[in-house]
Each structure stands twice: as C-alpha cells, then as structure tokens.
Tab-separated table of C-alpha atoms and ligand atoms in Angstrom:
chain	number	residue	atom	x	y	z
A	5	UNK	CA	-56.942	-79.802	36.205
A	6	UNK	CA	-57.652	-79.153	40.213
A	7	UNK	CA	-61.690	-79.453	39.104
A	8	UNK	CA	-61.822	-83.053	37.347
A	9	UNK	CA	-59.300	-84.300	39.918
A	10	UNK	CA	-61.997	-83.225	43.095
A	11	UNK	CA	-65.059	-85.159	41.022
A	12	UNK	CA	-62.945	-88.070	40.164
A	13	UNK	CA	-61.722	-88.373	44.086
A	14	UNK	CA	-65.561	-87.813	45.342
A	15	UNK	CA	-67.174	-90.063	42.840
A	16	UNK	CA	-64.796	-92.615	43.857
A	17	UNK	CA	-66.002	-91.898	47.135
A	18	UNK	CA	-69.604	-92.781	46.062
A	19	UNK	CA	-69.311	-95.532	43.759
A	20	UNK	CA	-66.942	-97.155	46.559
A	21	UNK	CA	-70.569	-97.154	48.283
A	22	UNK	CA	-72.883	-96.969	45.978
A	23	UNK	CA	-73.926	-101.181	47.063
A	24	UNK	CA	-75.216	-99.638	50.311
A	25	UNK	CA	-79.236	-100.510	51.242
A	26	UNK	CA	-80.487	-97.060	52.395
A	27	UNK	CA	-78.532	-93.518	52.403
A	28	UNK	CA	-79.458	-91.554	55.791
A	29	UNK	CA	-81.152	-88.866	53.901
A	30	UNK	CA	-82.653	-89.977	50.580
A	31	UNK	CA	-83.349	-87.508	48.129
A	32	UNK	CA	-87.316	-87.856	48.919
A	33	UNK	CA	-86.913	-87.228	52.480
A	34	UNK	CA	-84.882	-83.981	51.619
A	35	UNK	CA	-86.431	-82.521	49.595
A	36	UNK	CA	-90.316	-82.463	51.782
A	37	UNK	CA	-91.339	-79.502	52.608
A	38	UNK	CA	-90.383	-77.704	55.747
A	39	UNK	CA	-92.996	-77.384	57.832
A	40	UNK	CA	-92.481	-75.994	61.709
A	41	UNK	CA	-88.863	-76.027	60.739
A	42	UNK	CA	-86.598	-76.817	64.173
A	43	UNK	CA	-85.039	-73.615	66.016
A	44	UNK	CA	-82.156	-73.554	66.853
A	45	UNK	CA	-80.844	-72.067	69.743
A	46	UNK	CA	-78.041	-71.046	71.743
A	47	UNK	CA	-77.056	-73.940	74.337
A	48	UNK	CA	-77.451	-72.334	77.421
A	49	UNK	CA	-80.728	-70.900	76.204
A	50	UNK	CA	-81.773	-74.911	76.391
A	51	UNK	CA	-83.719	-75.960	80.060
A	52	UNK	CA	-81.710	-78.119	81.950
A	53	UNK	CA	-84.131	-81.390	80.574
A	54	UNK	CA	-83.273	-79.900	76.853
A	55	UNK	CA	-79.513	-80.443	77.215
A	56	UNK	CA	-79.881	-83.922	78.367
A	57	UNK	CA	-82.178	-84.682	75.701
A	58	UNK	CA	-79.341	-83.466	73.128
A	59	UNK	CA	-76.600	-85.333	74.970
A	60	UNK	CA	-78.432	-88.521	75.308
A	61	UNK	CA	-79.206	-88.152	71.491
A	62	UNK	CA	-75.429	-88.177	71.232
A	63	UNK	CA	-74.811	-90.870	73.180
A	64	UNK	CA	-77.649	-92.927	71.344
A	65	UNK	CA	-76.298	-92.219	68.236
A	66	UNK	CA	-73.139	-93.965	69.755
A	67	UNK	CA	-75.050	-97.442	70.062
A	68	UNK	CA	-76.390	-97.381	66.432
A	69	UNK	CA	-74.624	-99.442	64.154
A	70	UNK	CA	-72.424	-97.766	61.382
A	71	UNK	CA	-74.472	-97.614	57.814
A	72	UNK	CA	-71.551	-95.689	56.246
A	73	UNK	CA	-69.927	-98.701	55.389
A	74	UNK	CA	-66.524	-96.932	55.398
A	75	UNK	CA	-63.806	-99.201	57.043
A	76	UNK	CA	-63.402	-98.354	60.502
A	77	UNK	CA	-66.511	-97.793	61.157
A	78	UNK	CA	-68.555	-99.269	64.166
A	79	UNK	CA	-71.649	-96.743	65.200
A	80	UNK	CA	-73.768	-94.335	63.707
A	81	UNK	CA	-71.560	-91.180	65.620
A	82	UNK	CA	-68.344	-92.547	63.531
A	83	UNK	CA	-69.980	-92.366	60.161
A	84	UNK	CA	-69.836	-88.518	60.355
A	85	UNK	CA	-66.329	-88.401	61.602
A	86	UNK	CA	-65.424	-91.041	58.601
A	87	UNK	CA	-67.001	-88.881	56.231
A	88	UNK	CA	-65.598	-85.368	57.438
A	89	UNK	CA	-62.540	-87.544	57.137
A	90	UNK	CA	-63.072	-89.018	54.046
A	91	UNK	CA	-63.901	-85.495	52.348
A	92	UNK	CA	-60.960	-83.480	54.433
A	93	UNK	CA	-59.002	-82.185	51.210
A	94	UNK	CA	-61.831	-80.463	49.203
A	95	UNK	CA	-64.631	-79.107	52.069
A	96	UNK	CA	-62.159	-76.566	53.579
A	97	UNK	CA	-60.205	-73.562	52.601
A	98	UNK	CA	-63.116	-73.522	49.353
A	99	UNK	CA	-65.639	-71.464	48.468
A	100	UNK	CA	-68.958	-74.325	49.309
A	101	UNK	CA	-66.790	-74.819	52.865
A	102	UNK	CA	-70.220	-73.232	54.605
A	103	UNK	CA	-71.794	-74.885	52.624
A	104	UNK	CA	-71.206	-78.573	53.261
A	105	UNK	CA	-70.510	-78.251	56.614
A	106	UNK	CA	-74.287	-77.217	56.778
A	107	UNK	CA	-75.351	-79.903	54.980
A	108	UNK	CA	-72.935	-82.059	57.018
A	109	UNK	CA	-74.494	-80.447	60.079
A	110	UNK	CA	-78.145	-80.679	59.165
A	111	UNK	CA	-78.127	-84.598	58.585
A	112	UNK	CA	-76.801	-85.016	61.986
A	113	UNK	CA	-79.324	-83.235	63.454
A	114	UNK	CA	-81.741	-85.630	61.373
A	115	UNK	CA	-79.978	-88.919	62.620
A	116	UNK	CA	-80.572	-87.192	65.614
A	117	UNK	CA	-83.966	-86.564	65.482
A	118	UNK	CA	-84.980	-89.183	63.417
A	119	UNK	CA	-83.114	-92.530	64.651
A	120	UNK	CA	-82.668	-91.080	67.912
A	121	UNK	CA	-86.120	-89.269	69.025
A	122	UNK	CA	-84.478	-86.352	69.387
A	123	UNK	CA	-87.149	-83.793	69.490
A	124	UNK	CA	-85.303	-79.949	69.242
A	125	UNK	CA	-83.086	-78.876	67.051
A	126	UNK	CA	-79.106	-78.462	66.820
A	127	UNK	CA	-77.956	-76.330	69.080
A	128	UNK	CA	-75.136	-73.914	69.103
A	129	UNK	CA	-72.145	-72.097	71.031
A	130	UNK	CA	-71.839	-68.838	70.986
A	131	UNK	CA	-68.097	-68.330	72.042
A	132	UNK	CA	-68.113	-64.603	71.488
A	133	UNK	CA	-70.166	-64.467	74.638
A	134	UNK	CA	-67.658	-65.517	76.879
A	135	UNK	CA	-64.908	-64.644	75.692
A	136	UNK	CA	-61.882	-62.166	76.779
A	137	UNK	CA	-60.183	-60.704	74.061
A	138	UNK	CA	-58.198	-58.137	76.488
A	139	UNK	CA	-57.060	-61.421	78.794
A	140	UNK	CA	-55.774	-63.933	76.302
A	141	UNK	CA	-54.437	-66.488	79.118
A	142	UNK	CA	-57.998	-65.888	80.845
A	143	UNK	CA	-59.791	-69.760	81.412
A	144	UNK	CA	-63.303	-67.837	82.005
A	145	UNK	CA	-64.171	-69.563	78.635
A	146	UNK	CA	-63.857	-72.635	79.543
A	147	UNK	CA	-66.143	-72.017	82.732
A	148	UNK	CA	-68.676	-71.737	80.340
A	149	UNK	CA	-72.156	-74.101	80.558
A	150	UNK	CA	-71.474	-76.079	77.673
A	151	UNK	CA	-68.114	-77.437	79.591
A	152	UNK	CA	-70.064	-78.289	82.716
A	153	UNK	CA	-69.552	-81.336	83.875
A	154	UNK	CA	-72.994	-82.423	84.823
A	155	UNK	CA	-74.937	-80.599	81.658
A	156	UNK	CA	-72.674	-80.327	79.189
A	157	UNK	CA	-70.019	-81.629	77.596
A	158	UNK	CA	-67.094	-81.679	79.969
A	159	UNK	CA	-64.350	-79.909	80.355
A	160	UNK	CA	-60.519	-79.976	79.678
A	161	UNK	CA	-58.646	-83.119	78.749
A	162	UNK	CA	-56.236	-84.223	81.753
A	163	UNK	CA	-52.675	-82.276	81.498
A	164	UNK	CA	-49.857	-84.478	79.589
A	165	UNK	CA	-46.656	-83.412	78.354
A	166	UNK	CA	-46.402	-83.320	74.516
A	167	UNK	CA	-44.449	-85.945	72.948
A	168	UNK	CA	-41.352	-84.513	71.006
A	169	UNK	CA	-42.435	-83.357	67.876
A	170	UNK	CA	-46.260	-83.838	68.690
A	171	UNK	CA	-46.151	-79.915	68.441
A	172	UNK	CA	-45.686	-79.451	64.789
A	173	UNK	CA	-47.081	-76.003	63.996
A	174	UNK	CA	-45.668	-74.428	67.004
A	175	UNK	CA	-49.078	-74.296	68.988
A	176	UNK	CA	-48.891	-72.369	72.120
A	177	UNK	CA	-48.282	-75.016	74.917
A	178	UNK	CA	-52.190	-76.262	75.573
A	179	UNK	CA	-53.546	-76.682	79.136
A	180	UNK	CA	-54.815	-79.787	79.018
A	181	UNK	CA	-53.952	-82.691	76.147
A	182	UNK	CA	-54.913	-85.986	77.833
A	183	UNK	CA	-58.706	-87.547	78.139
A	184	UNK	CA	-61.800	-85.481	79.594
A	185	UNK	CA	-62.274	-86.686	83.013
A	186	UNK	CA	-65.174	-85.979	83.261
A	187	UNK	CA	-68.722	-85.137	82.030
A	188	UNK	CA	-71.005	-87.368	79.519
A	189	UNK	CA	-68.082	-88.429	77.090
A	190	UNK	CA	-65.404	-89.653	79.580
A	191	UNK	CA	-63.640	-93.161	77.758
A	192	UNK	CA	-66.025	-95.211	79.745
A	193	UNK	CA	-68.900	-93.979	77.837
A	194	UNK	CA	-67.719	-92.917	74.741
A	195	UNK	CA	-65.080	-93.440	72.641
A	196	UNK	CA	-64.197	-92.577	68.560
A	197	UNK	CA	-64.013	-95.705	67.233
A	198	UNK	CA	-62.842	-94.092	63.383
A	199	UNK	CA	-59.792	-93.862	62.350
A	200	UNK	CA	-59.127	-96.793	64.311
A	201	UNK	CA	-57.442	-99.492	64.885
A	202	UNK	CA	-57.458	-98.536	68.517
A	203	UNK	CA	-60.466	-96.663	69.991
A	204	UNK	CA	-59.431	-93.457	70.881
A	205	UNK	CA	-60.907	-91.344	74.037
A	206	UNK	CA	-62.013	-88.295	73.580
A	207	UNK	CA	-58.986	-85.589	73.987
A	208	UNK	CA	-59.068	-82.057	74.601
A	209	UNK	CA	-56.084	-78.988	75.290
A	210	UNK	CA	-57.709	-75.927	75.658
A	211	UNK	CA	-55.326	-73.080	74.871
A	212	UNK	CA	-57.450	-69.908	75.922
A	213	UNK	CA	-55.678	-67.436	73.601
A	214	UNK	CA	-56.740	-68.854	70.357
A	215	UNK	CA	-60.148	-68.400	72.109
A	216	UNK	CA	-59.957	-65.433	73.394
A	217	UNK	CA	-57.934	-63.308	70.880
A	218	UNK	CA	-59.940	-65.267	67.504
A	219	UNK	CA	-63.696	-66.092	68.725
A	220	UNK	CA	-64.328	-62.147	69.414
A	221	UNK	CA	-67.500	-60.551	68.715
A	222	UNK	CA	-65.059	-58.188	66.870
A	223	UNK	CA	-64.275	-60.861	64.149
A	224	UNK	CA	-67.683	-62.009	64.264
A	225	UNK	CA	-68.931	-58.389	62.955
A	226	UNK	CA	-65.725	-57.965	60.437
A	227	UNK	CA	-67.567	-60.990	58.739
A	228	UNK	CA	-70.642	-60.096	59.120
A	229	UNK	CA	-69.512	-56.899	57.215
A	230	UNK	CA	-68.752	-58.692	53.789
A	231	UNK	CA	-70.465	-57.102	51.084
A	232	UNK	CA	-70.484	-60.625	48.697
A	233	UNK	CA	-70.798	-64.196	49.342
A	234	UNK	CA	-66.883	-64.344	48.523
A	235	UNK	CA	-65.822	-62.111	50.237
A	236	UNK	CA	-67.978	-63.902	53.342
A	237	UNK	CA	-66.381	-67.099	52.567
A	238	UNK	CA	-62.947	-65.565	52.693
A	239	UNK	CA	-63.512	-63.809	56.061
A	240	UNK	CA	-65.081	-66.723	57.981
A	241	UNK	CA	-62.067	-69.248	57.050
A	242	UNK	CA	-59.209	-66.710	57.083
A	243	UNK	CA	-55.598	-67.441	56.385
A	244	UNK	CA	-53.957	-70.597	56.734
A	245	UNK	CA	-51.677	-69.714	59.245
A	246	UNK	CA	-52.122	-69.862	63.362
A	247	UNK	CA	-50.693	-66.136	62.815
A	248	UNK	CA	-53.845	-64.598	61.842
A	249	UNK	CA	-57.087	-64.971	63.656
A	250	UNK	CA	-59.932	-66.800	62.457
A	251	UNK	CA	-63.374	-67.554	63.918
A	252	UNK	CA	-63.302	-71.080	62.585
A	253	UNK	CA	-59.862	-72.452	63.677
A	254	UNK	CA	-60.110	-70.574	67.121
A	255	UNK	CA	-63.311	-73.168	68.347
A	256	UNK	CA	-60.689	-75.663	66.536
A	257	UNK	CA	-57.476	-75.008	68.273
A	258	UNK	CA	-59.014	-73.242	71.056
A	259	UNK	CA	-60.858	-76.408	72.254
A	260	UNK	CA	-58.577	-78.998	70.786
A	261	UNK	CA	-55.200	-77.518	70.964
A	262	UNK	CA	-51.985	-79.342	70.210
A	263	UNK	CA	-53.393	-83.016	70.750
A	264	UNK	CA	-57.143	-83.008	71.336
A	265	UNK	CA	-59.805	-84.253	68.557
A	266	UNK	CA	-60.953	-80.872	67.695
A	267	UNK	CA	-58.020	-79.819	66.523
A	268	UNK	CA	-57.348	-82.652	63.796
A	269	UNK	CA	-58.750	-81.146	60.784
A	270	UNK	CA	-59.909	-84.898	59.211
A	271	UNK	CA	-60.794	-86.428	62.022
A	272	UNK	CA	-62.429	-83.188	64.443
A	273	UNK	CA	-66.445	-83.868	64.075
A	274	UNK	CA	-65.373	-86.974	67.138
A	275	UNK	CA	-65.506	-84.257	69.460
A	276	UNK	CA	-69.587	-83.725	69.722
A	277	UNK	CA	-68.896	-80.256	70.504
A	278	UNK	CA	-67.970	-79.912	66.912
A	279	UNK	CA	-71.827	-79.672	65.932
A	280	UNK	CA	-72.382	-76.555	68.481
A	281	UNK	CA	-69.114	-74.590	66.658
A	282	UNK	CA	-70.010	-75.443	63.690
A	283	UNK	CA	-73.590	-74.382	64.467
A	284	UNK	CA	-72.646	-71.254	65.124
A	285	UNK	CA	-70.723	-70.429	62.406
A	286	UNK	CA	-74.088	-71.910	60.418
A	287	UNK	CA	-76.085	-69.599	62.730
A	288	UNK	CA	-73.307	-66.432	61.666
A	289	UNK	CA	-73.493	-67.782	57.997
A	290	UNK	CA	-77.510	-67.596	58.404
A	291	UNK	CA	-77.718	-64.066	60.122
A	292	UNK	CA	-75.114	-62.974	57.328
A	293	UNK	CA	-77.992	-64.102	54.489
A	294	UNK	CA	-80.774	-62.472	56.815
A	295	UNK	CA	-79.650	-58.826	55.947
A	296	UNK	CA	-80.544	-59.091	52.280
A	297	UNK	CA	-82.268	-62.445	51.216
A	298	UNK	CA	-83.437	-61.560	47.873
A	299	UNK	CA	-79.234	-61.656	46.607
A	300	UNK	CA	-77.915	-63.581	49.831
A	301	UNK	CA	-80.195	-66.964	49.006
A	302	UNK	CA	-78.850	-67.172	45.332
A	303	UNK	CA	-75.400	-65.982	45.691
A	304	UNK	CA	-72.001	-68.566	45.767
A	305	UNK	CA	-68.497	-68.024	44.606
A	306	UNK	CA	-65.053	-68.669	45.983
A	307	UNK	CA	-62.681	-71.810	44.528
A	308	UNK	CA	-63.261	-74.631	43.868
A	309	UNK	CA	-59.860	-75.917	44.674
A	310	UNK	CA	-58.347	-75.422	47.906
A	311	UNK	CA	-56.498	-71.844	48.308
A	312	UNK	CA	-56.885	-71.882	44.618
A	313	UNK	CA	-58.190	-67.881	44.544
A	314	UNK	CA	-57.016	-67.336	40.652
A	315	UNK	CA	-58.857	-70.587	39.530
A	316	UNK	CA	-62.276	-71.930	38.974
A	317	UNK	CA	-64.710	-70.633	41.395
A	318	UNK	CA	-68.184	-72.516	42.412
A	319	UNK	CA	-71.287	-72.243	41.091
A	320	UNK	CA	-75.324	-72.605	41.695
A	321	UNK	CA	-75.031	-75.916	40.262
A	322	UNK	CA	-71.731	-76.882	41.979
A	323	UNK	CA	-72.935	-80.743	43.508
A	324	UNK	CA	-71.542	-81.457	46.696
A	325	UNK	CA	-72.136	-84.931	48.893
A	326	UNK	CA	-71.911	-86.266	51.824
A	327	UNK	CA	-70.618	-89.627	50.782
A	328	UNK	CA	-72.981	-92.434	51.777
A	329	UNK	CA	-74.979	-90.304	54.479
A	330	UNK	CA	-76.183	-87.795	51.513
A	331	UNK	CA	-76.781	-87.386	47.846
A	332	UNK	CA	-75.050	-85.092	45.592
A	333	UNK	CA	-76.680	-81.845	46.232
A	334	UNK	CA	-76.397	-78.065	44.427
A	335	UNK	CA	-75.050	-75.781	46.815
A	336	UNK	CA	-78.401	-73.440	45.169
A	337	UNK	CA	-79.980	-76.467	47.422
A	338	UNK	CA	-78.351	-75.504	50.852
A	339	UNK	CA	-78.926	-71.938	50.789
A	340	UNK	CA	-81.835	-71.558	52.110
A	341	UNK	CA	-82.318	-73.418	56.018
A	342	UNK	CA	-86.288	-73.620	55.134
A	343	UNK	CA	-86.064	-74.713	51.132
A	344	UNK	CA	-84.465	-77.040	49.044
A	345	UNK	CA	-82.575	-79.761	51.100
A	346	UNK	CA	-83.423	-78.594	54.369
A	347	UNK	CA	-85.600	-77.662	57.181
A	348	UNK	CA	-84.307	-75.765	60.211
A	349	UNK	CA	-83.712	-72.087	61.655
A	350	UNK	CA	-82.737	-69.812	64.145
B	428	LIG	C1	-63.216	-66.281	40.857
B	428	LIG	O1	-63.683	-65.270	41.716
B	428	LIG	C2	-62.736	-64.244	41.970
B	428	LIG	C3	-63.301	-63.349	43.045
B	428	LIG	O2	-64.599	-62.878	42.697
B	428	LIG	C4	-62.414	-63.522	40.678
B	428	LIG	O3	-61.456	-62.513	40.909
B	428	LIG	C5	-61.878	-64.539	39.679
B	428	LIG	O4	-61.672	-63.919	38.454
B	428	LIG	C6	-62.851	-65.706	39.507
B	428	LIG	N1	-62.218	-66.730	38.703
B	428	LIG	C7	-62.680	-67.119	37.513
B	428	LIG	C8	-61.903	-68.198	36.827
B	428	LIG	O5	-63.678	-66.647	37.019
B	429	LIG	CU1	-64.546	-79.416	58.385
C-alpha cells in the first residue's frame, strides 16, 4: 500500500537523524504564540536597505554550518536543499504539497530571522505583475527588480549550448543555461554545496514563454476560483505535463529552464529565489483561505500518494516533517499563518 510505503520512507528519514543535538524548530518554539506576526510583502514593495537585509540573510545563512546532518551537507543554506531533496517523491503532485512547502518555507524564514538577525519577513514575487501573456518570447520579465543585478538576485545564467540529451522533456531551447554572472550569488560568493561531490554554481535558463503564457494573473484567478481545498490543490499544481500551464512549474521552468537549479525538482530550493515563488504561491494559497476562513482553516483533501486521485486522500491529522529541520506536524497545524506551527502574514 502507497500510504505505509510514504511513512516507512519518511520515518527512515527521521530515525536516520534522530542522534542529532537540536532540531531548527523544536516543537516548543513552534508552537508560541504569534505575536506581531512578520508581513510579508511583495519584493519590490521592500526599501532598497530591506532587500539587502534579505540577501545578506541569505548569504549568512551560507556561512553557518550544516545541522541537518544529511551527507553532503556543508552550510545551513544546503540543509533545506538536502531536505527538499530528501522528501522529493511524496511533497509534490499530493494533496499537503501547499502544505509542506509552507512549512518548508516558514522555517527558513526562522533560520533567517533567528540565526541570521534577519528582522522582516519572507518576501515574495509576484510574477503575474510582469508578465506578458500576449508576447510569449517577451524578456520584460526578466527586467524585473528581483533580477537586478545590484538589489536582487541576478539575472540570467550565461548562454551554453545543451549537451545532447541534456534536453529530456523537450523544453523550449532556454536563453541562458550557464552560471549567473552577476548579482549577489555569482560562484565566487555562493555556491550549492548539496548534492555534491562537486560544488555547483548557481545556474539559470530563463525561457520567457513558460513565464509568460503560465504565471498569468488569468491562472492565478482560475485558482483562486476553486470552490474546495481539493479542488485548490489540483489547480495550483496542474498536470504533469509541460503541455498544460501551471502557476507552479512556470516560476520552475520559467526561471530554471532546461539546465538551471530551479528547474530540478529535488534539488530547486539552491536557487534562493525559490523562497520568493514559493512565497507567492503561499501568499495565493493564503488569499485563497482569506475568502471564507471559518471552512478554509479546517479544510484538507487531495492524495496522499503522488497522482494517486482514486486512492487515500489526506487528512486533519495527516503528519508531515521536515526531516531534521522540523517535527512531524498535522497539516490542521499549518493552516492557519498566525496559529498552530506558525507565525507570519501578508
Ligand atoms: C478522495 O477525494 C476525492 C475527491 O474529493 C474523492 O473523489 C475520492 O473518493 C476520495 N478517496 C477516498 C478513498 O475517499
Ligand atoms: Cu517542492
């Protein structure tokens, strides 16, 4: 059975780590009560000062030593990406997929905050801002604030020719491919230390159609339209195929195209620009709960198994983790940004 398979692979998961000193977020610390809960906002609603704060926060995060104690490992940045990694097959394509990834989400911002002195909260990008759904090949995009070069995160990787058969799913042809030049996370700064064994820069290949025809504030509102949590769950993931638009994949492939880190599904939080998508889907996820609380902050469903929409669904009590960097948790716990586990909003 697809459900006793999943706990046996994530317990394994924990009791490969259970040895470990000190979890990021013990259950004590998550479960305080939110007072003046962080707000986020939208990044280019930050000051100039504000983005540098979140980007040195990054960086610092980079210089902390690994408490994940997955193999691989070497800084406090990688832990995330291990875990993502680690948890790949059962966080995606699932009904608690919004779920976890806020969870996943929220204890970054607290490393953030709390081992890095972070003092605002996650942001996000809103893509459906910029985007051109009428001008698919349009780069106007990627002109955007958050790629600047000075106060964001950089821009395009350098332009390489794909390797034969590097090009698997049949990806349009990407723009870029190679290392970001420039901006705060060129190799000489940063670099993804998991999977390993080499440290890998960080790679991008924008292709501006999955952008532009997927991140539109058309598909945005065809989510936002679901009448049940299901249904939601359904929308914002989509079909797996690069055939039919979804909000999620389009930040993926969009910004990570053929070759770049965001588009490796295991391995895509080592792009920090992973935290702002992902934020925003959060933030979508969020306004989505907004328009009727009362059934929106005790509502779950969807399967529990990958794809798996004729078996077991999730429930209230459904636990989820985040391997070493956080407990087992009830998705009834994530639910709510100012209750249970956590303490943010918008
Ligand atoms: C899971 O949920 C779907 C959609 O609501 C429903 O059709 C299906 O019967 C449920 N599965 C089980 C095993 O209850
Ligand atoms: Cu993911």
């Amino acid at each position: 059975m697809h459900f006793s398979a999943i706990f046996a692979a994530s317990s394994l998961l924990l009791s490969a780590v259970s040895a470990l000193p000190q979890p990021a977020l013990s259950d004590a610390a998550l479960s305080r009560k939110c007072n003046n809960p962080p707000k986020r906002v939208e990044w280019r609603q930050l000051k100039k000062k504000e983005k540098k704060a979140y980007i040195d926060a990054v960086l610092c995060l980079t210089k902390k030593k690994a408490i994940s104690g997955i193999a691989g490992t070497v800084n406090r940045f990688d832990d995330f990406v291990a875990v993502h990694n680690a948890q790949e097959p059962w966080i995606h394509w699932v009904g608690h997929f919004i779920l976890w990834h806020r969870y996943f989400v929220a204890a970054y911002e607290k490393a953030l905050r709390q081992e890095c002195g972070y003092k605002g909260a996650q942001p996000y990008w809103d893509w459906s801002v910029d985007v051109r759904p009428d001008d698919p090949e349009s780069m106007h995009v990627f002109e955007s604030a958050i790629f600047d070069s000075e106060t964001g995160f950089g821009g395009n990787g350098v332009k390489i020719d794909y390797a034969p058969g590097q090009n698997p799913f049949n990806l349009p042809i990407g723009t870029g491919g190679g290392c970001v030049p420039d901006g705060p996370f060129t190799s000489d700064a940063f670099m993804n230390h998991y999977p390993g064994p080499e440290p890998q820069c960080l790679r991008r290949d924008f292709i501006p159609s999955l952008v532009n025809t997927w991140e539109t504030p058309e598909l945005v509102a065809h989510v936002l339209s679901q009448p049940d949590y299901t249904s939601f769950a359904r929308a914002l993931e989509g079909q797996k195929s690069f055939k039919t638009p979804n909000i999620h994949g389009g930040g993926h492939f969009g910004v990570g195209g053929v070759t770049g880190i965001m588009g490796d599904a295991k391995n895509s939080p080592g792009d920090p620009i992973f935290y702002l998508h992902h934020a925003n889907l959060d933030h979508i996820f969020w306004q989505w709960q907004q328009k009727d609380r009362e059934t929106r902050l005790r509502e779950v469903g969807g399967p529990v198994a990958p794809l798996d929409y004729s078996g077991q669904n999730v429930t209230m009590d459904f636990l989820v983790n985040l391997g070493p960097l956080g407990p087992d948790t009830m998705l009834e716990e994530l639910l709510d940004t100012e209750g249970g586990k956590l303490c943010y909003t918008y």
